Coordinates of C-alpha atoms and ligand atoms in Angstrom, one line a residue:
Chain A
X216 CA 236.8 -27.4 23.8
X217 CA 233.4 -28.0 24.0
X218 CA 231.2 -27.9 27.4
X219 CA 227.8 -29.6 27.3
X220 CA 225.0 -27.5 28.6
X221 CA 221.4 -27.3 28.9
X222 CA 221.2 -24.4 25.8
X223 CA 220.8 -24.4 22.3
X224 CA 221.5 -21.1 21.7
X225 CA 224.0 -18.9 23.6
X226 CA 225.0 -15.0 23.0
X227 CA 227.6 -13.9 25.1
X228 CA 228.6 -10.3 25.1
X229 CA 227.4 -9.7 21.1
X230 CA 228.2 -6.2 19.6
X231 CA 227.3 -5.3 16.2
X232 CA 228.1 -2.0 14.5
X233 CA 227.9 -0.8 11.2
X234 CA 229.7 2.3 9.0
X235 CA 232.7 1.7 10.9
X236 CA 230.9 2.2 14.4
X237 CA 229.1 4.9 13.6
X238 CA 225.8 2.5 14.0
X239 CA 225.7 0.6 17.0
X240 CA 223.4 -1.6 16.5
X241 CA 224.2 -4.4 19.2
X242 CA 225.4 -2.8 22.4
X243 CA 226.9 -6.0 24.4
X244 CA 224.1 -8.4 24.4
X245 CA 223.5 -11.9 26.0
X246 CA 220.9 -14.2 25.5
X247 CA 220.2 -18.3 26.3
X248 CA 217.8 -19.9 25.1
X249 CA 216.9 -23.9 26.2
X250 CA 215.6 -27.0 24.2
X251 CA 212.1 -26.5 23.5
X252 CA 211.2 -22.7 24.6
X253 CA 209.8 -20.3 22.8
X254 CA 210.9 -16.4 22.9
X255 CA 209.3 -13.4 21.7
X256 CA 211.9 -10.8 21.1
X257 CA 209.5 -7.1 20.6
X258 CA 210.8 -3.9 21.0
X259 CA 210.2 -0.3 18.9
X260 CA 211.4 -0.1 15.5
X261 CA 215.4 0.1 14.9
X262 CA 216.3 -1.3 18.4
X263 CA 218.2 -4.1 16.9
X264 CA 215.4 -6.7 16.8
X265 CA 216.5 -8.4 13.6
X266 CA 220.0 -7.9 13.8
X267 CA 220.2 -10.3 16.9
X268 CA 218.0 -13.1 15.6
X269 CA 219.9 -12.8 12.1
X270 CA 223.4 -12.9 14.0
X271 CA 222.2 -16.2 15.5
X272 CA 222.8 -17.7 12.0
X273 CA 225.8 -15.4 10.9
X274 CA 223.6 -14.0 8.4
X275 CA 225.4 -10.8 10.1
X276 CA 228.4 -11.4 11.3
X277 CA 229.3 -9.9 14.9
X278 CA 231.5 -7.4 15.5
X279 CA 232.3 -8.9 18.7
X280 CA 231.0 -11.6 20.8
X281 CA 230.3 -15.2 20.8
X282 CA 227.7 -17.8 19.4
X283 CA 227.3 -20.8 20.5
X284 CA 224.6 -23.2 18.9
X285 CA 224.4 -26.3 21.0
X286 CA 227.6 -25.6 22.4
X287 CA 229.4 -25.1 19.2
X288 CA 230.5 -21.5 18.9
X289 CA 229.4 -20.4 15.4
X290 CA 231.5 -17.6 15.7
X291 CA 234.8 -19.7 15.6
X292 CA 236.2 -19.6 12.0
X293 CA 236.9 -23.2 12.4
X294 CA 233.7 -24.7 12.0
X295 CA 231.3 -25.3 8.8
X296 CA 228.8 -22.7 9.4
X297 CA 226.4 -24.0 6.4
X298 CA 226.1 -27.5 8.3
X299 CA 224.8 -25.6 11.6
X300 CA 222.8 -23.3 9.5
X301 CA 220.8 -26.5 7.8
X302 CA 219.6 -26.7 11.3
X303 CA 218.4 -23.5 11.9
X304 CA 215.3 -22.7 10.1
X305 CA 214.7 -18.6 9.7
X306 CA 211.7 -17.4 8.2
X307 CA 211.7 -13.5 6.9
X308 CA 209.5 -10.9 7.0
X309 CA 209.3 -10.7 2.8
X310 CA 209.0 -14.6 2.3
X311 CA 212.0 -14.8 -0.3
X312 CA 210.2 -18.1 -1.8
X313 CA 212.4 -18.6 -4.8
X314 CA 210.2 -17.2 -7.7
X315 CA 211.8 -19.4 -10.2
X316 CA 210.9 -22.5 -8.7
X317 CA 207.1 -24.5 -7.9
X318 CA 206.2 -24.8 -4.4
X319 CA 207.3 -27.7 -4.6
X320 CA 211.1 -27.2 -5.7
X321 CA 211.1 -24.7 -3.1
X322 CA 211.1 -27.0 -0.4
X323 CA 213.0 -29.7 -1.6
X324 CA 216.0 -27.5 -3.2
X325 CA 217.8 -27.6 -0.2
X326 CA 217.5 -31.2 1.1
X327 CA 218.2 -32.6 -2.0
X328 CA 220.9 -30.3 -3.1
X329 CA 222.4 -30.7 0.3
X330 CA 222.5 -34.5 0.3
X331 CA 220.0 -34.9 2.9
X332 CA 217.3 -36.8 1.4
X333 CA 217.0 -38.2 -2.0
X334 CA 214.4 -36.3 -4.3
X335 CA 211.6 -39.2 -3.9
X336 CA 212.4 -38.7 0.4
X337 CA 212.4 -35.0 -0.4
X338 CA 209.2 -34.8 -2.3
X339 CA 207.4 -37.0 0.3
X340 CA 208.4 -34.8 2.9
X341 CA 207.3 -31.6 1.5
X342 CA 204.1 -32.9 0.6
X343 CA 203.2 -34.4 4.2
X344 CA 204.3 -30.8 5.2
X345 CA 202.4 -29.0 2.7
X346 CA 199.5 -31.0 4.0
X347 CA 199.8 -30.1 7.3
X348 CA 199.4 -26.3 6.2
X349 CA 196.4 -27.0 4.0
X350 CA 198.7 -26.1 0.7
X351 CA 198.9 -29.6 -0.6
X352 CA 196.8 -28.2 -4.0
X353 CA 199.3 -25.9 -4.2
X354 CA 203.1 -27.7 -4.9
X355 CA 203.2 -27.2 -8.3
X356 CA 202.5 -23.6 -8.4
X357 CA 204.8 -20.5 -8.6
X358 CA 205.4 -18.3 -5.4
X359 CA 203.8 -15.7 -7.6
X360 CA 200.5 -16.9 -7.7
X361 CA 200.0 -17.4 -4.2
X362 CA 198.7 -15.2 -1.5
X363 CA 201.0 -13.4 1.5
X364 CA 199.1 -15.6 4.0
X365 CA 200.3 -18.9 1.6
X366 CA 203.9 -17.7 0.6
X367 CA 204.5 -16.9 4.7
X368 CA 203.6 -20.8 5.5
X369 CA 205.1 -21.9 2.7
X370 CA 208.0 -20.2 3.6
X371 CA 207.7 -22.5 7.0
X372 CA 207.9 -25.3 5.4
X373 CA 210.8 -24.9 3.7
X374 CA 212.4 -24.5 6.6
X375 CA 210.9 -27.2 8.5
X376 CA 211.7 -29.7 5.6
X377 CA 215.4 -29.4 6.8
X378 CA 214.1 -30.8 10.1
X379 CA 215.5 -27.9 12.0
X380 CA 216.4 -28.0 15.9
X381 CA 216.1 -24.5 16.4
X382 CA 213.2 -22.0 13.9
X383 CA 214.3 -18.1 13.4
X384 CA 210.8 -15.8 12.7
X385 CA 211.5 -12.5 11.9
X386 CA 208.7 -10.6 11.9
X387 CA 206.7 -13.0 9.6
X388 CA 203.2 -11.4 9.7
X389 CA 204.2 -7.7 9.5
X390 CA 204.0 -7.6 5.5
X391 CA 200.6 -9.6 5.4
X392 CA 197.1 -8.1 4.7
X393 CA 195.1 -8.1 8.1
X394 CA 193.2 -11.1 7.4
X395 CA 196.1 -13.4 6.2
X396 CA 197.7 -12.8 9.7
X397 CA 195.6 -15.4 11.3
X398 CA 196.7 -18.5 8.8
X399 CA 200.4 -18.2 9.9
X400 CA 200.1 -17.2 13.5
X401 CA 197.9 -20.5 13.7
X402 CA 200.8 -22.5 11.8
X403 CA 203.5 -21.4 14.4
X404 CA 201.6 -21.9 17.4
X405 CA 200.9 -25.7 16.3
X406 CA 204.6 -25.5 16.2
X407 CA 205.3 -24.2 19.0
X408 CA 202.8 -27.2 20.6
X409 CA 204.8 -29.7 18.9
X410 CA 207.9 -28.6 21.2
X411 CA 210.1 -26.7 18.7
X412 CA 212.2 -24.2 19.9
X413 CA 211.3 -20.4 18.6
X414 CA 212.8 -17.5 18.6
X415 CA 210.3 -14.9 17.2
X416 CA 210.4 -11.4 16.4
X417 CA 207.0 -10.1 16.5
X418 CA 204.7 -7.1 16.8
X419 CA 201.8 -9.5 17.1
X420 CA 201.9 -9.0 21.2
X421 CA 198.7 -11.5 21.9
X422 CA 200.8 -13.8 19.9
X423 CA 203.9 -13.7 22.1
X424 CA 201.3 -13.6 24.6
X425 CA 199.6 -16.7 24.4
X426 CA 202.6 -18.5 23.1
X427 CA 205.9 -17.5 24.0
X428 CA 207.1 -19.0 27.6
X429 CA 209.5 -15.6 28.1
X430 CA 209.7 -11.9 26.7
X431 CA 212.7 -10.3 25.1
X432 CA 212.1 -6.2 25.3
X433 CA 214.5 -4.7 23.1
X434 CA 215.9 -1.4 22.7
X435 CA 218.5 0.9 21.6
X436 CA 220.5 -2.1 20.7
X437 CA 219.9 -3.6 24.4
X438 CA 218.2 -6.2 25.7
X439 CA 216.3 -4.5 28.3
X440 CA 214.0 -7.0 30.5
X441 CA 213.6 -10.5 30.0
X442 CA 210.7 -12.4 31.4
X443 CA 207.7 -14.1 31.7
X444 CA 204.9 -12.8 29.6
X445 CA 202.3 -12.1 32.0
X446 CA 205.3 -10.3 34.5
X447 CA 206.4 -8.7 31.2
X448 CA 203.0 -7.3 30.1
X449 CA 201.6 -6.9 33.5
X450 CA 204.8 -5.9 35.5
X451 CA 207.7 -4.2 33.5
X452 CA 210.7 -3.7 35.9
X453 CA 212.1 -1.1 33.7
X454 CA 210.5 1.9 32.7
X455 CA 211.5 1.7 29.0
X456 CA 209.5 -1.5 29.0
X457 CA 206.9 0.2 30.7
X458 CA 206.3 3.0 28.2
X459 CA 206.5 0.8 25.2
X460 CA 204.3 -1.7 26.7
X461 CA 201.7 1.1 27.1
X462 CA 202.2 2.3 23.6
X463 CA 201.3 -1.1 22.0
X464 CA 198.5 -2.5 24.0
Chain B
X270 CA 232.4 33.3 -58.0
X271 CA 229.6 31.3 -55.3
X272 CA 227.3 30.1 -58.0
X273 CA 230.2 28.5 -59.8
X274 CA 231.5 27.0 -56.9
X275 CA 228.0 25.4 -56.2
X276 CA 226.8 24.2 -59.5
X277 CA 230.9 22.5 -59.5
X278 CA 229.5 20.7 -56.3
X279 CA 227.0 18.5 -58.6
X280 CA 228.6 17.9 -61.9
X281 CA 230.7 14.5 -60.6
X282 CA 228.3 14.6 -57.2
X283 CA 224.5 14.2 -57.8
X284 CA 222.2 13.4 -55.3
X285 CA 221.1 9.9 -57.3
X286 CA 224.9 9.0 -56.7
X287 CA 223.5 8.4 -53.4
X288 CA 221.4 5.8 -54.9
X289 CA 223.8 4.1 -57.8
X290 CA 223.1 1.2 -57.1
X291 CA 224.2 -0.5 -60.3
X292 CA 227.4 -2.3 -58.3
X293 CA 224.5 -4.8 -56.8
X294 CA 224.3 -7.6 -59.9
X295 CA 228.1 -7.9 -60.1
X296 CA 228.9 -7.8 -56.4
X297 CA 225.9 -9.3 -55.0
X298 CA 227.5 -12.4 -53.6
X299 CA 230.3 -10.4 -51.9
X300 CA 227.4 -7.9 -49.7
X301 CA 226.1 -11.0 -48.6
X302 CA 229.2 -12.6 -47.5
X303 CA 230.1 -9.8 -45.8
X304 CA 226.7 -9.4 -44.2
X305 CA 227.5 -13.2 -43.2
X306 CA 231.0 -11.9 -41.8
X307 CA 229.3 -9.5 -39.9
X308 CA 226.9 -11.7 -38.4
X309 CA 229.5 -14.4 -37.5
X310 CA 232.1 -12.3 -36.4
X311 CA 229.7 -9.8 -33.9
X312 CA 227.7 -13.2 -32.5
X313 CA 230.8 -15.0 -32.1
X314 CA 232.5 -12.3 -30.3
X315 CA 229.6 -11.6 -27.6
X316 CA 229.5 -15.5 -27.1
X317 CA 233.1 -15.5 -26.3
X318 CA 232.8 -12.7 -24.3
X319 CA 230.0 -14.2 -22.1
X320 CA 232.3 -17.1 -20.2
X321 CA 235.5 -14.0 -19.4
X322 CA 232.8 -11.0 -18.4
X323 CA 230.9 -13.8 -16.0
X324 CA 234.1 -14.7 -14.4
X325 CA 235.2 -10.6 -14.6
X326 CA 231.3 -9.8 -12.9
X327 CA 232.3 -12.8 -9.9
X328 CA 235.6 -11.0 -9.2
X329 CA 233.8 -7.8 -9.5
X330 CA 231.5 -8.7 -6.5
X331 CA 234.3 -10.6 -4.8
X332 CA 234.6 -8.9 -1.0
X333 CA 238.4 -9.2 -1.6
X334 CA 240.0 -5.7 -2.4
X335 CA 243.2 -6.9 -5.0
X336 CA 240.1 -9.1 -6.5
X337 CA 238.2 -6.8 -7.1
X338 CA 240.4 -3.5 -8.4
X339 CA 241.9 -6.2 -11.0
X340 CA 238.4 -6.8 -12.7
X341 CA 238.0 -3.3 -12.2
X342 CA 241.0 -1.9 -14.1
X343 CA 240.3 -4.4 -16.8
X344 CA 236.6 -2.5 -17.1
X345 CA 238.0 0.6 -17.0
X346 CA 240.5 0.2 -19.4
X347 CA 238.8 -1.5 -22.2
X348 CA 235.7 0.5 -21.7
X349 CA 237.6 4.0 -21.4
X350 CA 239.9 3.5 -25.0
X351 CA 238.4 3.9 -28.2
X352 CA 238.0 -0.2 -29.9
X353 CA 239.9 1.0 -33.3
X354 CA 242.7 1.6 -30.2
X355 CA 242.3 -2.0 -28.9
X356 CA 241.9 -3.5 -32.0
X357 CA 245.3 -2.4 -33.6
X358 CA 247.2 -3.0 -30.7
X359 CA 245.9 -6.5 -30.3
X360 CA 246.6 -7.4 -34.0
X361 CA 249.7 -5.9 -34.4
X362 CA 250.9 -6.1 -30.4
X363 CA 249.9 -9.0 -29.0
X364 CA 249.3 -11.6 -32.3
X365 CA 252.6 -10.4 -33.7
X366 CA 253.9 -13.3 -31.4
X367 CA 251.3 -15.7 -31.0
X368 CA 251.1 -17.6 -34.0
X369 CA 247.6 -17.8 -35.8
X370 CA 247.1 -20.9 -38.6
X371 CA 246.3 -19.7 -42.0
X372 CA 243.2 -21.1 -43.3
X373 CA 239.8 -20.8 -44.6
X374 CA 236.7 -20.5 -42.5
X375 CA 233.2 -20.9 -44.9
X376 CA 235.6 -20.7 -47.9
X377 CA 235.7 -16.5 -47.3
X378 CA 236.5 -16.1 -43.5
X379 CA 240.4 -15.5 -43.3
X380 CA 241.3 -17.1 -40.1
X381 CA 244.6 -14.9 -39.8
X382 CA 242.8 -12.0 -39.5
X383 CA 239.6 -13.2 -38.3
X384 CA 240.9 -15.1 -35.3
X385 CA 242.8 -11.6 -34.0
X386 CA 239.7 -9.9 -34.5
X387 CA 237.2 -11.6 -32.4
X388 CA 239.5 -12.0 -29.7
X389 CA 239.7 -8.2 -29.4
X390 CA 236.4 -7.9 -30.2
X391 CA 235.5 -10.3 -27.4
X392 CA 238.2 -8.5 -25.1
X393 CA 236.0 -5.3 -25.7
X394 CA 233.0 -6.6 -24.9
X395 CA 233.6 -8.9 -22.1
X396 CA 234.2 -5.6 -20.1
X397 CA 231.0 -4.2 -21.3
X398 CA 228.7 -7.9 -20.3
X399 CA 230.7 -8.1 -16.5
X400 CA 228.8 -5.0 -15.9
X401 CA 225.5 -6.3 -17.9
X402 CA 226.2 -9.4 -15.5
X403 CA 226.9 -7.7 -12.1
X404 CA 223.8 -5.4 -12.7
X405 CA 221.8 -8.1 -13.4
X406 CA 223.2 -10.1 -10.2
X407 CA 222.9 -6.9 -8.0
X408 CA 218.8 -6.7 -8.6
X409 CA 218.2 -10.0 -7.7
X410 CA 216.8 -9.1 -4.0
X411 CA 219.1 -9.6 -1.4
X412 CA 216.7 -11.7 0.6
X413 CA 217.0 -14.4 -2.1
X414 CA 221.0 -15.3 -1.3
X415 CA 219.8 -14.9 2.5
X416 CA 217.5 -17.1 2.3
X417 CA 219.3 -20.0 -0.1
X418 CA 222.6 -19.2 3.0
X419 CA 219.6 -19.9 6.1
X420 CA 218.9 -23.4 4.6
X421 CA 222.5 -24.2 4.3
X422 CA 223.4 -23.5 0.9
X423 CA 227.1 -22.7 0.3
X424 CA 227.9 -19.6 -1.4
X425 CA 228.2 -21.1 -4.5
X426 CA 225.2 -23.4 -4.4
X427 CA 223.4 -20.3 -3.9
X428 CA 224.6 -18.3 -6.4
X429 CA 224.3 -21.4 -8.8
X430 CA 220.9 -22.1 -7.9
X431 CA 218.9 -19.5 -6.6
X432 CA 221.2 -16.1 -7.8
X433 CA 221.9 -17.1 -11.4
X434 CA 218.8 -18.2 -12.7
X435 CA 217.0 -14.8 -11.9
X436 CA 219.9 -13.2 -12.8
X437 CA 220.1 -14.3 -16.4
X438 CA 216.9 -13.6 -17.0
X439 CA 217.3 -9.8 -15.7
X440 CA 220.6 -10.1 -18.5
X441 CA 218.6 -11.4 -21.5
X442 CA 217.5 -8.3 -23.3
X443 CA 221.0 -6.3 -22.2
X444 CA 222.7 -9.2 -23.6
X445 CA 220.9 -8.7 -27.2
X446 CA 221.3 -5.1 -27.0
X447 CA 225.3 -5.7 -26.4
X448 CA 225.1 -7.9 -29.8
X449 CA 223.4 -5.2 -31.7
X450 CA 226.0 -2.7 -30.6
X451 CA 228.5 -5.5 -31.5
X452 CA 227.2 -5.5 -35.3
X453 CA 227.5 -1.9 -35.4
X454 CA 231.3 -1.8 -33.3
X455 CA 232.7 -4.5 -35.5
X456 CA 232.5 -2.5 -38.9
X457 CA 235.9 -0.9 -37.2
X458 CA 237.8 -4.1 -38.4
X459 CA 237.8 -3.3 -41.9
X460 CA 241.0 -1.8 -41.2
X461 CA 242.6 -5.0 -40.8
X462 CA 240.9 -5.9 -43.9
X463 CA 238.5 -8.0 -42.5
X464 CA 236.0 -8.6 -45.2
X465 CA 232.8 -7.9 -43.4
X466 CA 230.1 -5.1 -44.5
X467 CA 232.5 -2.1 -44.2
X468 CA 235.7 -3.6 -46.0
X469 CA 233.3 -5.2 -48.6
X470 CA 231.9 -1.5 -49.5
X471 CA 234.7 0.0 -49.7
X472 CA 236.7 -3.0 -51.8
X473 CA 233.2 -2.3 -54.1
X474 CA 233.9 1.5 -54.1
X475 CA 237.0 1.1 -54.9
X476 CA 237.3 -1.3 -57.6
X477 CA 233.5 0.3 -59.4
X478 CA 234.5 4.2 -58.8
X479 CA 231.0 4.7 -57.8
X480 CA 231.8 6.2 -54.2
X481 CA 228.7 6.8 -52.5
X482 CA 226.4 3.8 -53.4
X483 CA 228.1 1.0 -51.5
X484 CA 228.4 2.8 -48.3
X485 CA 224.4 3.3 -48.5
X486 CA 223.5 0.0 -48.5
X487 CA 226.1 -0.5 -46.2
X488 CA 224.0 1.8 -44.0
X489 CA 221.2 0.1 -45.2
X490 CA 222.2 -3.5 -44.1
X491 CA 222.8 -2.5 -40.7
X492 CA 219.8 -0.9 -40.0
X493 CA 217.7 -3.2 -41.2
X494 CA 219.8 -5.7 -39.2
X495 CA 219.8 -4.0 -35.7
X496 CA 216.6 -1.7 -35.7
X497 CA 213.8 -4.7 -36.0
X498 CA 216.0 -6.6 -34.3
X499 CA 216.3 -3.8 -31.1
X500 CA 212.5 -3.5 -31.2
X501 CA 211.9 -7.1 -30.8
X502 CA 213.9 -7.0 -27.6
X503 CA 212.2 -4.0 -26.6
X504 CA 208.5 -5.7 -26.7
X505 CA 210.1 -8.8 -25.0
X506 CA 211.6 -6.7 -22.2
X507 CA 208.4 -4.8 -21.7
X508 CA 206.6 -8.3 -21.3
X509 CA 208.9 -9.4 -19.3
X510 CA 208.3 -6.5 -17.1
X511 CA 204.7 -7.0 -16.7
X512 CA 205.3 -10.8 -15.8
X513 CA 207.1 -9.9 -13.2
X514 CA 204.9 -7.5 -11.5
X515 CA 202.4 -10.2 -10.0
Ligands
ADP220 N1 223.0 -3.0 6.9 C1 222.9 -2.0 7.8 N2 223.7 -0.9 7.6 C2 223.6 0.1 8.5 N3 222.8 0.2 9.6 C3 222.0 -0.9 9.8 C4 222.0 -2.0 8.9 N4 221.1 -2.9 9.4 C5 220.6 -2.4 10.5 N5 221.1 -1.1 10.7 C6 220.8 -0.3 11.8 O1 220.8 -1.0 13.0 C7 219.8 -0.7 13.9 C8 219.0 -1.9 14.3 O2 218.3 -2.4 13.1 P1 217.4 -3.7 13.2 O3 218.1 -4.8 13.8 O4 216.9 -3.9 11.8 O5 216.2 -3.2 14.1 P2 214.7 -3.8 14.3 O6 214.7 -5.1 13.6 O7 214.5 -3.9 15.7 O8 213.7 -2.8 13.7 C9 219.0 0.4 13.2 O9 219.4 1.6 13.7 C10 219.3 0.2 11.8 O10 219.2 1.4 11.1
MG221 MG1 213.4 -5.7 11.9

């Protein structure tokens, strides 16, 4: 039975071990996130960070716990996972750009392969897309000749050429040289502008700052403190927040 | 009493018996048709093999448990028993009752035997290219099937599309190597008198009396087949390497 609500994404009560429960890695977690907000999920290293955002796609699956992606719970073995997942873009810390394909054929593997636009549609929309990011010289070149800074947007677009409703960063500037940060920070906050809903895990704190409209503070599996960013930075209810606030700015 | 012994050691055994040649003019056509053997029957056998140790590498990744320990008995077994072993007991076990038709491949290739033979052969080595195969699925980063799954890409669309392709190319050079190994490992059906290199020098020994000769250019065939052969892989591999590094 399915409920309408105002969220896109819900997480009641997720818990995610590993080796048997020897890991905990999700200790009972809920989270809600609405139509066009952006959340900044930070937190020390090891609190659990990526293994919430990549359970909101199943890429791990829960030990226990629901998903619900607009109000269809993912976690159900009824539905077809890979037609919710085509509209949840995730973008990784490492790229994973297909190395054996152009630019190009990055993008437009999965909408064509997936039925969702021709190859002419397809190639259209990656290079309006590829414009937008200031890569258009770049579709028919391999992933390995680019730069970090260029694979990272690239990586964007790929995911954007699905037309997503919902875009999964997982720490997507942490493996970039300093100076490439910039490119793809400036990328997502466009995004974020434009009114798509983002869940980002970031170290990048005047990012989340500027950008996100709430705070996720992870740790030890929890979610600790959820709020605004300027209560978040400037007022941490919980001393855990506090000290790992202090650490980082 | 030693000295007699010794010196008896070289009156029918010289060293240039190692080198009598003098076989080649008469038997010439019948080293090159069994180099030809060789060549078909170790090729044919790794082709065969690729299609059963893909689908053996599949199951061998499969998260099922009965899946999985079936592929890996069949690896075990085949790669733990000598291939003289599996040889005999496919020939005379298991083509004892399936009937095999009686002709003439290349006007020298005995299909009775030869059909037997590369189905063991291929049995052999299908075990030895699932593992060449799951290696070579196993490097492909892990980030590459989670990212093909994030778009919406089945399993198998992933695998087909993303997996495979860099996966093959990790398998290339392994895949040679197994053929070379296959050339060497398939002198072992001369006992079913399969006329490749090693039946063919010992049909030569047999019916010249010169003992030694034959098996040398045996000896000789094969290396000059495999060892170029292993060093051109080698410099591809290495190349390969460095291409991948940017
Ligand atoms: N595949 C895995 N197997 C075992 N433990 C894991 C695995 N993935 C993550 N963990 C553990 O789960 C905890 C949370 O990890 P993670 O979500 O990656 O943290 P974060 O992204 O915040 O750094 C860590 O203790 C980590 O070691
Ligand atoms: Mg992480």
């Amino acid at each position: 039975m399915e409920t309408r609500t105002d969220y896109i994404i819900q997480v009641k009560d997720l818990v995610k071990t590993y080796n048997h429960g020897a890991v905990v890695a999700l200790n009972h977690c809920s989270l809600d996130v609405k139509k066009g907000q952006v959340i900044a999920i930070i937190g020390p290293s090891g609190s659990g960070k990526s293994t919430m955002l990549r359970s909101l796609n199943l890429l791990e699956e829960p030990t226990s716990g629901e998903i619900y992606f607009n109000d269809v719970e993912l976690t159900s073995k009824k539905i077809d996972l890979n037609l919710h997942r085509q509209k949840m873009g995730m973008v990784f810390q490492h790229f994973n750009l297909f190395p054996h394909k152009t630019v190009l054929e990055n993008i437009t593997l999965a909408p064509v392969t997936l039925k969702i636009q021709t190859e002419e549609e397809a190639k259209g929309v990656a290079l309006q897309l590829l414009d937008r990011v200031g890569l258009l010289d770049k579709a028919d070149e391999y992933p390995n000749m680019l730069s970090g800074g260029q694979k990272q947007r690239i990586a964007i677009v790929r995911a954007l050429a699905m037309e997503p409703e919902v875009m999964l960063f997982d720490e997507p500037t942490s493996a970039l040289d300093p100076e490439m940060v910039g490119e793809v920070l400036d990328v997502m906050k466009e995004l974020a502008q434009e009114g798509m809903t983002m869940i980002v895990v970031t170290h990048e704190m005047g990012f989340a700052r500027e950008v996100a409209d709430e705070i996720i503070f992870m740790a030890d599996g929890e979610i600790v403190e959820r709020g605004m960013a300027e209560d978040i930075f400037a007022h941490p209810k919980m001393q855990r927040t506090k000290n790992f606030i202090d650490k980082v700015l | 009493m030693f000295w007699e012994w010794w010196q008896s050691l070289f009156v029918d055994m010289t060293a240039s018996s190692f080198f009598n040649f003098s076989f080649l003019p008469k038997y010439g056509e019948a080293v090159i048709q069994g180099v030809v053997y060789t060549l078909i029957l170790s090729v044919v056998s790794v082709l065969m093999a690729v299609l059963p140790a893909f689908l053996l590498a599949t199951m061998r990744l499969s998260k099922n448990n009965i899946i999985r320990s079936i592929s890996g008995a069949y690896i075990a077994v085949f790669r733990s028993t000598p291939l003289l072993v599996q040889l005999m007991l496919i020939y005379y076990g298991v083509f004892s009752w399936i009937p095999v038709p009686n002709f003439l491949i290349l006007g020298f290739i005995d299909a009775s035997r030869f059909i037997p033979g590369v189905v063991a052969l291929s049995l052999n080595s299908s075990a030895y290219v699932a593992e060449i195969f799951r290696a070579g699925i196993l490097a492909v980063d892990h980030g590459q099937m989670e990212a093909a799954r994030s778009l919406g890409l089945s399993q198998g669309q992933a695998m087909k599309l993303v997996i495979l392709p860099q996966a093959i190319k990790n398998v290339l050079p392994a895949l040679a190597n197994e053929m070379i190994t296959m050339i060497k490992e398939s002198s072992v059906c001369m006992v079913l008198g399969m006329s490749e290199i090693m039946f063919t020098a010992q049909t030569i020994a047999g019916s010249t009396m010169i003992s030694i000769g034959p098996y040398m250019i045996a000896a000789f065939i094969y290396f000059l087949i495999t060892y170029p052969t292993s060093k051109v892989i080698e410099n591809v591999e290495r190349r390969m390497r460095r291409g991948d590094k940017n």
